[in-house]
Amino acid sequence: MDLTCTSCIADTFLLMLQAELMKLPKSLFAKTSTIKNTELVLEQLPRVISSLDAHMDNGLQSVPQLKTVMQLLSNIENCQLKTLSRDQDIQQETGSVEQPPKPANLP
């Protein structure tokens, strides 16, 4: 390739680049801070993911304790329900229904 041909190709390439640059938003310079902030966030992302992963591991290790707590709460609820049911059965058997106290006779 001779020098003239190389020059023409380079000029054509520069014109194509210029056309692409003209398509970019005029306020691209104003967006540089947003671009920089995005870069910082992306740099921190691996640490954030690692931290979340550690928290998930800790949470998964707590599952057996949570199951125990849930079982205890369920047992407490069942005991309370049995007590209420037993009290209702006793009331029905004796026919006693809570009645408000009668007012005292005043002279």
GROMACS .gro file of C-alpha atoms in nm:
model
  107
    1MET     CA    1   0.000   0.000   0.000
    2ASP     CA    2   0.133   0.337  -0.083
    3LEU     CA    3   0.124   0.645   0.136
    4THR     CA    4  -0.173   0.802  -0.044
    5CYS     CA    5  -0.387   0.495   0.007
    6THR     CA    6  -0.294   0.472   0.375
    7SER     CA    7  -0.377   0.841   0.416
    8CYS     CA    8  -0.718   0.795   0.257
    9ILE     CA    9  -0.799   0.500   0.483
   10ALA     CA   10  -0.688   0.694   0.792
   11ASP     CA   11  -0.895   0.998   0.689
   12THR     CA   12  -1.199   0.779   0.627
   13PHE     CA   13  -1.156   0.617   0.968
   14LEU     CA   14  -1.127   0.959   1.136
   15LEU     CA   15  -1.441   1.080   0.960
   16MET     CA   16  -1.627   0.769   1.079
   17LEU     CA   17  -1.507   0.830   1.436
   18GLN     CA   18  -1.611   1.194   1.414
   19ALA     CA   19  -1.958   1.089   1.297
   20GLU     CA   20  -1.988   0.849   1.591
   21LEU     CA   21  -1.871   1.119   1.835
   22MET     CA   22  -2.135   1.355   1.702
   23LYS     CA   23  -2.399   1.097   1.796
   24LEU     CA   24  -2.293   1.110   2.161
   25PRO     CA   25  -2.498   1.330   2.392
   26LYS     CA   26  -2.381   1.689   2.419
   27SER     CA   27  -2.393   1.661   2.797
   28LEU     CA   28  -2.155   1.366   2.813
   29PHE     CA   29  -1.908   1.573   3.014
   30ALA     CA   30  -2.181   1.637   3.271
   31LYS     CA   31  -2.228   1.262   3.306
   32THR     CA   32  -1.867   1.195   3.406
   33SER     CA   33  -1.945   1.216   3.780
   34THR     CA   34  -2.222   0.959   3.736
   35ILE     CA   35  -1.985   0.739   3.541
   36LYS     CA   36  -1.723   0.773   3.817
   37ASN     CA   37  -1.981   0.690   4.086
   38THR     CA   38  -2.088   0.385   3.888
   39GLU     CA   39  -1.726   0.278   3.869
   40LEU     CA   40  -1.689   0.311   4.247
   41VAL     CA   41  -2.006   0.110   4.307
   42LEU     CA   42  -1.890  -0.162   4.071
   43GLU     CA   43  -1.554  -0.174   4.249
   44GLN     CA   44  -1.731  -0.225   4.584
   45LEU     CA   45  -1.972  -0.486   4.450
   46PRO     CA   46  -1.748  -0.792   4.514
   47ARG     CA   47  -1.706  -0.691   4.881
   48VAL     CA   48  -2.081  -0.636   4.917
   49ILE     CA   49  -2.155  -0.976   4.763
   50SER     CA   50  -1.899  -1.139   4.992
   51SER     CA   51  -2.053  -0.971   5.296
   52LEU     CA   52  -2.404  -1.079   5.196
   53ASP     CA   53  -2.277  -1.431   5.143
   54ALA     CA   54  -2.130  -1.435   5.494
   55HIS     CA   55  -2.459  -1.311   5.641
   56MET     CA   56  -2.647  -1.581   5.450
   57ASP     CA   57  -2.410  -1.845   5.586
   58ASN     CA   58  -2.466  -1.717   5.940
   59GLY     CA   59  -2.840  -1.721   5.883
   60LEU     CA   60  -2.831  -2.077   5.755
   61GLN     CA   61  -2.630  -2.183   6.060
   62SER     CA   62  -2.907  -2.036   6.278
   63VAL     CA   63  -3.180  -2.245   6.114
   64PRO     CA   64  -3.164  -2.528   6.374
   65GLN     CA   65  -3.205  -2.276   6.659
   66LEU     CA   66  -3.493  -2.111   6.473
   67LYS     CA   67  -3.661  -2.449   6.432
   68THR     CA   68  -3.625  -2.508   6.806
   69VAL     CA   69  -3.775  -2.167   6.885
   70MET     CA   70  -4.062  -2.230   6.644
   71GLN     CA   71  -4.129  -2.569   6.805
   72LEU     CA   72  -4.129  -2.412   7.153
   73LEU     CA   73  -4.371  -2.141   7.042
   74SER     CA   74  -4.594  -2.401   6.882
   75ASN     CA   75  -4.593  -2.607   7.204
   76ILE     CA   76  -4.682  -2.299   7.410
   77GLU     CA   77  -4.966  -2.217   7.172
   78ASN     CA   78  -5.095  -2.575   7.185
   79CYS     CA   79  -5.087  -2.575   7.566
   80GLN     CA   80  -5.278  -2.247   7.577
   81LEU     CA   81  -5.537  -2.379   7.330
   82LYS     CA   82  -5.578  -2.700   7.532
   83THR     CA   83  -5.628  -2.496   7.849
   84LEU     CA   84  -5.890  -2.277   7.682
   85SER     CA   85  -6.066  -2.580   7.537
   86ARG     CA   86  -6.064  -2.757   7.874
   87ASP     CA   87  -6.204  -2.448   8.047
   88GLN     CA   88  -6.483  -2.425   7.790
   89ASP     CA   89  -6.563  -2.795   7.833
   90ILE     CA   90  -6.582  -2.753   8.212
   91GLN     CA   91  -6.813  -2.454   8.174
   92GLN     CA   92  -7.041  -2.648   7.940
   93GLU     CA   93  -7.049  -2.950   8.172
   94THR     CA   94  -7.137  -2.746   8.480
   95GLY     CA   95  -7.368  -2.520   8.288
   96SER     CA   96  -7.208  -2.222   8.447
   97VAL     CA   97  -7.190  -1.924   8.229
   98GLU     CA   98  -7.017  -1.617   8.352
   99GLN     CA   99  -7.290  -1.385   8.475
  100PRO     CA  100  -7.230  -1.030   8.585
  101PRO     CA  101  -7.263  -0.978   8.961
  102LYS     CA  102  -7.605  -0.860   9.079
  103PRO     CA  103  -7.618  -0.505   9.212
  104ALA     CA  104  -7.639  -0.479   9.589
  105ASN     CA  105  -7.969  -0.360   9.740
  106LEU     CA  106  -7.918  -0.020   9.887
  107PRO     CA  107  -8.157   0.118  10.157
   0.00000   0.00000   0.00000
